[in-house]
PDB file of C-alpha atoms in Angstrom:
ATOM      1  CA  MET A 895     -68.138 -27.231   3.401  1.00 40.00           C
ATOM      2  CA  LEU A 896     -66.253 -28.454   6.467  1.00 40.00           C
ATOM      3  CA  LEU A 897     -62.614 -27.468   7.103  1.00 40.00           C
ATOM      4  CA  ASN A 898     -60.240 -29.586   9.196  1.00 42.00           C
ATOM      5  CA  LEU A 899     -56.485 -28.960   9.714  1.00 42.00           C
ATOM      6  CA  LYS A 900     -54.228 -32.000   9.992  1.00 43.00           C
ATOM      7  CA  HIS A 901     -50.503 -32.033  10.860  1.00 43.00           C
ATOM      8  CA  ASN A 902     -48.360 -35.125  10.219  1.00 47.00           C
ATOM      9  CA  CYS A 903     -44.618 -35.783  10.513  1.00 45.00           C
ATOM     10  CA  SER A 904     -42.773 -38.694   8.931  1.00 41.00           C
ATOM     11  CA  THR A 905     -40.013 -40.646  10.684  1.00 39.00           C
ATOM     12  CA  LYS A 906     -37.447 -38.817   8.546  1.00 40.00           C
ATOM     13  CA  GLY A 907     -38.367 -35.498  10.155  1.00 42.00           C
ATOM     14  CA  VAL A 908     -40.322 -34.182   7.157  1.00 41.00           C
ATOM     15  CA  CYS A 909     -43.567 -32.577   8.204  1.00 46.00           C
ATOM     16  CA  GLY A 910     -46.576 -31.935   6.063  1.00 45.00           C
ATOM     17  CA  ARG A 911     -49.959 -30.392   6.710  1.00 43.00           C
ATOM     18  CA  SER A 912     -53.169 -31.108   4.859  1.00 42.00           C
ATOM     19  CA  LEU A 913     -56.654 -29.684   4.667  1.00 43.00           C
ATOM     20  CA  HIS A 914     -59.481 -32.210   4.758  1.00 43.00           C
ATOM     21  CA  LEU A 915     -62.434 -30.813   2.819  1.00 42.00           C
ATOM     22  CA  SER A 916     -65.863 -32.395   2.915  1.00 43.00           C
ATOM     23  CA  LEU A 917     -67.809 -31.171  -0.102  1.00 44.00           C
ATOM     24  CA  VAL A 918     -71.498 -31.699  -0.704  1.00 43.00           C
ATOM     25  CA  LEU A 919     -72.325 -31.332  -4.371  1.00 42.00           C
ATOM     26  CA  ILE A 920     -75.931 -31.020  -5.533  1.00 41.00           C
ATOM     27  CA  SER A 921     -76.631 -31.994  -9.118  1.00 42.00           C
ATOM     28  CA  THR A 922     -79.943 -31.964 -10.972  1.00 40.00           C
ATOM     29  CA  SER A 923     -80.301 -34.301 -13.905  1.00 42.00           C
ATOM     30  CA  THR A 924     -81.021 -32.540 -17.184  1.00 42.00           C
ATOM     31  CA  LEU A 925     -83.455 -35.334 -18.018  1.00 43.00           C
ATOM     32  CA  CYS A 926     -85.594 -34.465 -14.990  1.00 48.00           C
ATOM     33  CA  PRO A 927     -86.493 -30.760 -14.913  1.00 49.00           C
ATOM     34  CA  GLY A 928     -87.437 -29.386 -11.543  1.00 49.00           C
ATOM     35  CA  ALA A 929     -90.965 -28.521 -12.758  1.00 47.00           C
ATOM     36  CA  ILE A 930     -91.890 -32.175 -13.335  1.00 44.00           C
ATOM     37  CA  GLN A 931     -93.307 -33.922 -10.315  1.00 50.00           C
ATOM     38  CA  GLY A 932     -91.836 -37.243  -9.221  1.00 48.00           C
ATOM     39  CA  CYS A 933     -88.310 -36.314 -10.141  1.00 47.00           C
ATOM     40  CA  GLN A 934     -85.592 -36.285  -7.464  1.00 47.00           C
ATOM     41  CA  ARG A 935     -82.374 -34.363  -7.232  1.00 46.00           C
ATOM     42  CA  VAL A 936     -79.169 -36.342  -6.905  1.00 43.00           C
ATOM     43  CA  ILE A 937     -77.029 -35.382  -3.878  1.00 40.00           C
ATOM     44  CA  MET A 938     -73.381 -36.501  -3.914  1.00 44.00           C
ATOM     45  CA  ALA A 939     -70.878 -36.152  -1.049  1.00 43.00           C
ATOM     46  CA  VAL A 940     -67.191 -35.977  -1.950  1.00 43.00           C
ATOM     47  CA  ASN A 941     -64.252 -36.051   0.491  1.00 46.00           C
ATOM     48  CA  VAL A 942     -61.143 -34.296  -0.796  1.00 44.00           C
ATOM     49  CA  LEU A 943     -57.706 -34.315   0.878  1.00 45.00           C
ATOM     50  CA  VAL A 944     -55.690 -31.258  -0.165  1.00 43.00           C
ATOM     51  CA  PRO A 945     -51.952 -31.335   0.842  1.00 47.00           C
ATOM     52  CA  LEU A 946     -50.253 -28.172   1.976  1.00 44.00           C
ATOM     53  CA  LEU A 947     -46.525 -28.278   1.249  1.00 43.00           C
ATOM     54  CA  ILE A 948     -45.082 -26.390   4.215  1.00 38.00           C
ATOM     55  CA  PRO A 949     -41.407 -26.778   5.295  1.00 43.00           C
ATOM     56  CA  LEU A 950     -40.619 -28.307   8.661  1.00 38.00           C
ATOM     57  CA  GLY A 951     -39.237 -25.003   9.969  1.00 38.00           C
ATOM     58  CA  GLU A 952     -42.552 -23.177   9.529  1.00 38.00           C
ATOM     59  CA  GLN A 953     -44.549 -22.697  12.685  1.00 36.00           C
ATOM     60  CA  LEU A 954     -48.102 -23.994  12.945  1.00 31.00           C
ATOM     61  CA  THR A 955     -49.226 -20.439  13.715  1.00 32.00           C
ATOM     62  CA  ASN A 956     -48.218 -19.471  10.178  1.00 34.00           C
ATOM     63  CA  VAL A 957     -50.585 -22.138   8.830  1.00 29.00           C
ATOM     64  CA  THR A 958     -53.457 -20.910  10.969  1.00 28.00           C
ATOM     65  CA  GLN A 959     -53.253 -17.566   9.185  1.00 32.00           C
ATOM     66  CA  LEU A 960     -55.203 -19.314   6.422  1.00 27.00           C
ATOM     67  CA  ALA A 961     -58.130 -19.491   8.796  1.00 24.00           C
ATOM     68  CA  GLY A 962     -57.502 -15.993  10.148  1.00 27.00           C
ATOM     69  CA  VAL A 963     -57.136 -16.913  13.815  1.00 36.00           C
ATOM     70  CA  GLU A 964     -53.715 -15.419  14.633  1.00 70.00           C
ATOM     71  CA  GLY A 965     -53.997 -12.972  17.508  1.00 85.00           C
ATOM     72  CA  ILE A 966     -50.649 -11.119  17.522  1.00 90.00           C
ATOM     73  CA  GLU A 967     -48.213  -9.875  14.909  1.00 91.00           C
ATOM     74  CA  LEU A 968     -44.698  -8.466  15.276  1.00 93.00           C
ATOM     75  CA  GLY A 969     -43.947  -5.273  13.406  1.00 92.00           C
ATOM     76  CA  ARG A 970     -41.538  -7.110  11.085  1.00 93.00           C
ATOM     77  CA  ARG A 971     -40.599 -10.660  10.251  1.00 93.00           C
ATOM     78  CA  ASN A 972     -36.917  -9.681   9.923  1.00 96.00           C
ATOM     79  CA  TYR A 973     -34.996  -7.009  11.837  1.00 96.00           C
ATOM     80  CA  LEU A 974     -31.486  -5.722  11.119  1.00 96.00           C
ATOM     81  CA  ALA A 975     -29.196  -3.796  13.464  1.00 96.00           C
ATOM     82  CA  GLU A 976     -25.607  -2.667  12.840  1.00 96.00           C
ATOM     83  CA  VAL A 977     -23.409  -2.238  15.913  1.00 96.00           C
ATOM     84  CA  ARG A 978     -19.782  -1.075  16.071  1.00 95.00           C
ATOM     85  CA  GLU A 979     -17.542  -3.515  17.857  1.00 93.00           C
ATOM     86  CA  ASP A 980     -16.437  -0.769  20.257  1.00 92.00           C
ATOM     87  CA  ALA A 981     -20.019   0.275  21.073  1.00 95.00           C
ATOM     88  CA  ALA A 982     -20.854   0.527  24.760  1.00 95.00           C
ATOM     89  CA  PRO A 983     -23.735  -1.542  26.201  1.00 96.00           C
ATOM     90  CA  GLY A 984     -27.160  -0.024  25.547  1.00 96.00           C
ATOM     91  CA  VAL A 985     -30.347  -0.246  23.487  1.00 97.00           C
ATOM     92  CA  ILE A 986     -29.737  -1.220  19.847  1.00 97.00           C
ATOM     93  CA  LEU A 987     -33.229  -2.059  18.566  1.00 96.00           C
ATOM     94  CA  GLN A 988     -36.912  -1.456  19.340  1.00 96.00           C
ATOM     95  CA  LEU A 989     -39.415  -4.259  18.685  1.00 96.00           C
ATOM     96  CA  THR A 990     -43.122  -3.615  18.227  1.00 94.00           C
ATOM     97  CA  ALA A 991     -46.142  -5.913  18.117  1.00 93.00           C
ATOM     98  CA  ARG A 992     -49.795  -5.505  17.123  1.00 90.00           C
ATOM     99  CA  VAL A 993     -52.442  -7.398  19.087  1.00 89.00           C
ATOM    100  CA  LEU A 994     -55.288  -8.613  16.891  1.00 84.00           C
ATOM    101  CA  GLN A 995     -57.232 -10.193  19.735  1.00 77.00           C
ATOM    102  CA  GLN A 996     -57.897  -7.586  22.410  1.00 80.00           C
ATOM    103  CA  GLY A 997     -57.729  -8.275  26.134  1.00 82.00           C
ATOM    104  CA  HIS A 998     -54.184  -9.670  26.275  1.00 86.00           C
ATOM    105  CA  THR A 999     -50.909  -8.114  27.447  1.00 90.00           C
ATOM    106  CA  VAL A1000     -47.911  -8.419  25.147  1.00 94.00           C
ATOM    107  CA  SER A1001     -44.594  -9.803  26.417  1.00 95.00           C
ATOM    108  CA  PHE A1002     -41.335 -10.146  24.490  1.00 97.00           C
ATOM    109  CA  ALA A1003     -38.575 -12.752  24.815  1.00 97.00           C
ATOM    110  CA  ILE A1004     -35.470 -14.084  23.087  1.00 97.00           C
ATOM    111  CA  LYS A1005     -36.303 -17.588  21.934  1.00 95.00           C
ATOM    112  CA  GLU A1006     -33.022 -18.546  20.218  1.00 95.00           C
ATOM    113  CA  GLY A1007     -29.509 -17.105  19.997  1.00 93.00           C
ATOM    114  CA  GLY A1008     -29.129 -15.639  23.471  1.00 89.00           C
ATOM    115  CA  GLU A1009     -26.800 -18.331  24.795  1.00 89.00           C
ATOM    116  CA  GLU A1010     -23.694 -16.104  24.730  1.00 92.00           C
ATOM    117  CA  GLY A1011     -25.249 -13.549  27.058  1.00 94.00           C
ATOM    118  CA  LEU A1012     -24.533 -10.638  24.717  1.00 96.00           C
ATOM    119  CA  PHE A1013     -28.130  -9.390  24.392  1.00 97.00           C
ATOM    120  CA  SER A1014     -31.207  -8.891  26.547  1.00 97.00           C
ATOM    121  CA  LEU A1015     -34.812  -8.162  25.557  1.00 97.00           C
ATOM    122  CA  ASP A1016     -37.107  -6.200  27.859  1.00 97.00           C
ATOM    123  CA  SER A1017     -40.251  -8.279  28.173  1.00 96.00           C
ATOM    124  CA  LEU A1018     -42.503  -5.225  28.541  1.00 95.00           C
ATOM    125  CA  THR A1019     -41.008  -2.547  26.267  1.00 96.00           C
ATOM    126  CA  GLY A1020     -39.529  -4.754  23.523  1.00 96.00           C
ATOM    127  CA  ARG A1021     -36.172  -2.967  23.706  1.00 97.00           C
ATOM    128  CA  LEU A1022     -33.246  -5.145  22.610  1.00 97.00           C
ATOM    129  CA  SER A1023     -30.057  -4.160  24.441  1.00 97.00           C
ATOM    130  CA  LEU A1024     -26.377  -4.945  24.084  1.00 97.00           C
ATOM    131  CA  LEU A1025     -24.868  -6.255  27.327  1.00 97.00           C
ATOM    132  CA  LYS A1026     -21.216  -6.684  26.292  1.00 95.00           C
ATOM    133  CA  LYS A1027     -18.930  -5.319  23.614  1.00 94.00           C
ATOM    134  CA  LEU A1028     -18.868  -7.299  20.397  1.00 95.00           C
ATOM    135  CA  ASP A1029     -15.743  -8.527  18.607  1.00 92.00           C
ATOM    136  CA  TYR A1030     -15.649  -8.397  14.819  1.00 91.00           C
ATOM    137  CA  GLU A1031     -12.552 -10.599  14.701  1.00 88.00           C
ATOM    138  CA  LYS A1032     -14.469 -13.424  16.433  1.00 91.00           C
ATOM    139  CA  LYS A1033     -17.914 -13.092  14.854  1.00 93.00           C
ATOM    140  CA  GLN A1034     -19.218 -10.715  12.192  1.00 93.00           C
ATOM    141  CA  GLN A1035     -22.954 -11.352  12.653  1.00 96.00           C
ATOM    142  CA  HIS A1036     -25.190 -12.573  15.466  1.00 97.00           C
ATOM    143  CA  GLU A1037     -28.648 -14.009  14.784  1.00 97.00           C
ATOM    144  CA  LEU A1038     -31.550 -14.123  17.224  1.00 97.00           C
ATOM    145  CA  VAL A1039     -35.097 -15.431  17.135  1.00 97.00           C
ATOM    146  CA  VAL A1040     -37.458 -13.282  19.192  1.00 97.00           C
ATOM    147  CA  GLU A1041     -41.116 -13.794  19.991  1.00 96.00           C
ATOM    148  CA  ALA A1042     -44.066 -11.730  21.160  1.00 95.00           C
ATOM    149  CA  VAL A1043     -46.719 -13.467  23.255  1.00 94.00           C
ATOM    150  CA  ALA A1044     -50.271 -12.310  23.992  1.00 93.00           C
ATOM    151  CA  GLY A1045     -52.305 -14.904  25.855  1.00 90.00           C
ATOM    152  CA  PRO A1046     -52.403 -18.079  23.724  1.00 91.00           C
ATOM    153  CA  TYR A1047     -51.076 -16.270  20.643  1.00 92.00           C
ATOM    154  CA  ARG A1048     -47.429 -16.066  19.539  1.00 92.00           C
ATOM    155  CA  SER A1049     -45.519 -14.338  16.765  1.00 94.00           C
ATOM    156  CA  GLU A1050     -41.844 -14.783  15.879  1.00 95.00           C
ATOM    157  CA  ALA A1051     -39.238 -12.700  14.058  1.00 96.00           C
ATOM    158  CA  ARG A1052     -35.548 -12.962  13.230  1.00 97.00           C
ATOM    159  CA  VAL A1053     -32.997 -10.348  14.294  1.00 97.00           C
ATOM    160  CA  ALA A1054     -29.611 -10.045  12.570  1.00 97.00           C
ATOM    161  CA  VAL A1055     -27.007  -7.974  14.429  1.00 97.00           C
ATOM    162  CA  GLN A1056     -24.148  -7.059  12.106  1.00 96.00           C
ATOM    163  CA  VAL A1057     -20.852  -6.129  13.757  1.00 95.00           C
ATOM    164  CA  ALA A1058     -19.060  -3.127  12.220  1.00 93.00           C
ATOM    165  CA  ASP A1059     -15.276  -3.380  12.256  1.00 90.00           C
ATOM    166  CA  VAL A1060     -13.144  -0.585  13.748  1.00 89.00           C
ATOM    167  CA  ASN A1061      -9.380  -0.010  13.756  1.00 87.00           C
ATOM    168  CA  GLU A1062      -8.544  -1.226  17.247  1.00 82.00           C
ATOM    169  CA  TYR A1063      -4.975  -2.492  16.985  1.00 84.00           C
ATOM    170  CA  PRO A1064      -1.790  -0.862  15.594  1.00 88.00           C
ATOM    171  CA  PRO A1065       0.519  -2.952  13.386  1.00 90.00           C
ATOM    172  CA  VAL A1066       3.427  -4.500  15.288  1.00 91.00           C
ATOM    173  CA  PHE A1067       6.735  -5.917  14.042  1.00 92.00           C
ATOM    174  CA  PRO A1068       7.630  -9.248  15.694  1.00 90.00           C
ATOM    175  CA  ARG A1069      11.222  -8.024  15.868  1.00 88.00           C
ATOM    176  CA  ALA A1070      12.392  -4.519  16.662  1.00 86.00           C
ATOM    177  CA  LEU A1071      15.616  -4.904  14.651  1.00 89.00           C
ATOM    178  CA  HIS A1072      16.063  -6.386  11.169  1.00 88.00           C
ATOM    179  CA  GLN A1073      19.575  -6.922   9.768  1.00 88.00           C
ATOM    180  CA  THR A1074      21.139  -7.983   6.474  1.00 89.00           C
ATOM    181  CA  GLN A1075      24.570  -7.831   4.813  1.00 88.00           C
ATOM    182  CA  ILE A1076      25.345  -6.160   1.473  1.00 86.00           C
ATOM    183  CA  THR A1077      28.571  -6.319  -0.528  1.00 87.00           C
ATOM    184  CA  GLU A1078      29.753  -2.810  -1.315  1.00 84.00           C
ATOM    185  CA  GLU A1079      29.999  -1.638  -4.927  1.00 84.00           C
ATOM    186  CA  ASP A1080      28.064  -4.715  -6.056  1.00 86.00           C
ATOM    187  CA  ASP A1081      25.685  -3.472  -8.734  1.00 85.00           C
ATOM    188  CA  SER A1082      24.752  -6.857 -10.235  1.00 89.00           C
ATOM    189  CA  GLY A1083      21.054  -7.600 -10.641  1.00 87.00           C
ATOM    190  CA  LEU A1084      19.869  -4.212  -9.456  1.00 90.00           C
ATOM    191  CA  PRO A1085      17.299  -3.513  -8.309  1.00 90.00           C
ATOM    192  CA  LYS A1086      17.173  -6.591  -6.051  1.00 91.00           C
ATOM    193  CA  THR A1087      15.424  -7.560  -2.825  1.00 92.00           C
ATOM    194  CA  ILE A1088      17.761  -7.657   0.156  1.00 90.00           C
ATOM    195  CA  LEU A1089      15.277  -8.049   3.024  1.00 92.00           C
ATOM    196  CA  THR A1090      11.565  -8.606   3.629  1.00 93.00           C
ATOM    197  CA  VAL A1091       9.845  -7.384   6.784  1.00 92.00           C
ATOM    198  CA  ARG A1092       6.488  -8.470   8.179  1.00 92.00           C
ATOM    199  CA  ALA A1093       4.160  -6.687  10.579  1.00 91.00           C
ATOM    200  CA  ARG A1094       1.086  -8.118  12.289  1.00 90.00           C
ATOM    201  CA  ASP A1095      -2.232  -6.369  12.851  1.00 87.00           C
ATOM    202  CA  GLY A1096      -4.857  -7.697  15.246  1.00 84.00           C
ATOM    203  CA  ASP A1097      -7.703  -6.232  13.185  1.00 83.00           C
ATOM    204  CA  ALA A1098      -9.562  -8.090  10.455  1.00 79.00           C
ATOM    205  CA  GLY A1099     -10.929  -6.944   7.112  1.00 78.00           C
ATOM    206  CA  GLU A1100      -9.767  -3.624   5.669  1.00 81.00           C
ATOM    207  CA  TRP A1101      -8.358  -2.446   8.977  1.00 82.00           C
ATOM    208  CA  GLY A1102      -6.125  -5.516   9.132  1.00 84.00           C
ATOM    209  CA  LYS A1103      -4.264  -4.644   5.928  1.00 88.00           C
ATOM    210  CA  VAL A1104      -0.748  -3.299   6.552  1.00 91.00           C
ATOM    211  CA  THR A1105       0.961  -0.697   4.351  1.00 92.00           C
ATOM    212  CA  TYR A1106       4.760  -0.269   4.529  1.00 93.00           C
ATOM    213  CA  SER A1107       6.879   2.829   4.013  1.00 92.00           C
ATOM    214  CA  LEU A1108      10.593   3.547   4.375  1.00 90.00           C
ATOM    215  CA  THR A1109      12.504   6.541   5.757  1.00 88.00           C
ATOM    216  CA  GLY A1110      16.111   7.195   6.739  1.00 85.00           C
ATOM    217  CA  ASP A1111      19.565   7.410   5.143  1.00 82.00           C
ATOM    218  CA  GLY A1112      19.615   6.473   1.490  1.00 80.00           C
ATOM    219  CA  VAL A1113      15.886   7.108   1.067  1.00 84.00           C
ATOM    220  CA  THR A1114      14.530  10.211  -0.628  1.00 71.00           C
ATOM    221  CA  SER A1115      11.293  11.657   0.704  1.00 60.00           C
ATOM    222  CA  SER A1116       8.166  10.723  -1.239  1.00 55.00           C
ATOM    223  CA  SER A1117       7.357  14.448  -1.538  1.00 48.00           C
ATOM    224  CA  SER A1118      10.151  14.754  -4.100  1.00 47.00           C
ATOM    225  CA  SER A1119       9.449  14.236  -7.790  1.00 45.00           C
ATOM    226  CA  SER A1120       9.277  10.583  -8.846  1.00 48.00           C
ATOM    227  CA  SER A1121      12.266  10.867 -11.246  1.00 48.00           C
ATOM    228  CA  SER A1122      14.624  12.562  -8.786  1.00 48.00           C
ATOM    229  CA  SER A1123      13.417  10.319  -5.960  1.00 47.00           C
ATOM    230  CA  SER A1124      14.198   7.091  -7.841  1.00 52.00           C
ATOM    231  CA  SER A1125      17.588   8.335  -9.025  1.00 59.00           C
ATOM    232  CA  SER A1126      18.832   9.511  -5.601  1.00 77.00           C
ATOM    233  CA  SER A1127      17.382   6.755  -3.386  1.00 85.00           C
ATOM    234  CA  SER A1128      19.402   3.672  -2.599  1.00 88.00           C
ATOM    235  CA  PHE A1129      16.481   1.717  -1.090  1.00 91.00           C
ATOM    236  CA  SER A1130      12.763   1.246  -1.642  1.00 92.00           C
ATOM    237  CA  ILE A1131      10.089  -0.887   0.003  1.00 92.00           C
ATOM    238  CA  HIS A1132       7.025  -2.517  -1.519  1.00 93.00           C
ATOM    239  CA  PRO A1133       3.941  -1.003   0.165  1.00 92.00           C
ATOM    240  CA  THR A1134       2.078  -4.312   0.660  1.00 91.00           C
ATOM    241  CA  SER A1135       4.681  -7.109   0.669  1.00 92.00           C
ATOM    242  CA  GLY A1136       7.304  -5.402   2.848  1.00 91.00           C
ATOM    243  CA  ALA A1137      10.124  -6.330   0.441  1.00 92.00           C
ATOM    244  CA  ILE A1138      13.082  -3.904   0.677  1.00 93.00           C
ATOM    245  CA  ASP A1139      14.992  -3.468  -2.593  1.00 93.00           C
ATOM    246  CA  LEU A1140      18.485  -2.181  -3.178  1.00 90.00           C
ATOM    247  CA  LEU A1141      18.384   0.340  -6.019  1.00 91.00           C
ATOM    248  CA  ALA A1142      22.046   1.360  -6.310  1.00 89.00           C
ATOM    249  CA  ALA A1143      25.453  -0.002  -5.341  1.00 88.00           C
ATOM    250  CA  LEU A1144      26.705   1.085  -1.912  1.00 86.00           C
ATOM    251  CA  ASP A1145      30.142   2.290  -0.845  1.00 82.00           C
ATOM    252  CA  ARG A1146      31.516   2.411   2.693  1.00 77.00           C
ATOM    253  CA  ASP A1147      33.956   5.172   1.673  1.00 74.00           C
ATOM    254  CA  PRO A1148      31.940   7.867  -0.121  1.00 60.00           C
ATOM    255  CA  HIS A1149      35.010  10.146  -0.474  1.00 55.00           C
ATOM    256  CA  THR A1150      36.712   7.692  -2.787  1.00 52.00           C
ATOM    257  CA  GLY A1151      33.802   5.654  -4.003  1.00 46.00           C
ATOM    258  CA  GLY A1152      30.203   6.175  -5.135  1.00 47.00           C
ATOM    259  CA  PRO A1153      27.991   9.068  -4.145  1.00 48.00           C
ATOM    260  CA  SER A1154      25.878   7.122  -1.664  1.00 46.00           C
ATOM    261  CA  GLY A1155      26.888   5.620   1.678  1.00 43.00           C
ATOM    262  CA  VAL A1156      25.532   3.654   4.601  1.00 42.00           C
TER     263      VAL A1156
END
C-alpha cells in the first residue's frame, strides 16, 4: 500500500488535505482452487482517495503526526499565566520542549501576539518574561502564539496571559462641595431625596465599585442600634446610588422648634 499526502486550498480560503491510497487486492476465484493446475489468480488494483477534513488554521505539521515524522513537541499545547497588573517586569512562565529527532538544538520564539512589546521569550531557555506593567482597565487578557524549532521541525503552542485587577485608584468626587436648599419644618413626603452625589473610580471590575457613607451633624453613627439610629438621624445616604435622603423636618431655631438643627 502506497501513502501520499496531498494539500489543496480552494479560492475561498478553505483548505483540505487528502490521503491518496493505492491498494492492490489479490482475489482467488472460488471456482478455481489453488491446487488445480492451469488456474490463475485475479489481481485487481484499486485507487482510493480518502479526504481528511482539517480546518484551515491547523498546521501541516499536525497532519504529519499521522505518519509519525514530527521531530519536536512543546510541553503543552496551551499555557496559562496570571499576572497582577502592578507586577514588576520579570519571568512569568517557563516553556519546555521535547526533541524527538536527536542532533538538533531547540530555539524558542514568539510567533504571534508580541506586537505591543510587553513580552519577550528567551530563545535558549524558553523563559517568557514581562517587559512592562500590564493594565487591566485596557486589556484583561493577552494571547501569544509561541513556537519551538529544532532543525527542520517546529511545534507551536498558545499562551494566555490573564491580567489580575488590583485596587490602584481611590474614588474621587468631581466637585469638592455639594449644596442644596431645604425648607425648614417641611415634613411632607418624608423620607425624600434631596441630593445625589457621584464619585468616580479609575479601577474596573469589583475594585471600580464605589460605596457611599455619611457622617456629620444630623447623622447618627452606624455603630448605634438600627432603631435608635433611624429615629435620631436627619439624613441617610444610599450606599451604592449616592442618593442623600432627608429623614426628618429641620429647624433653624432648635430652641423654639424641633429637636434637630443644621
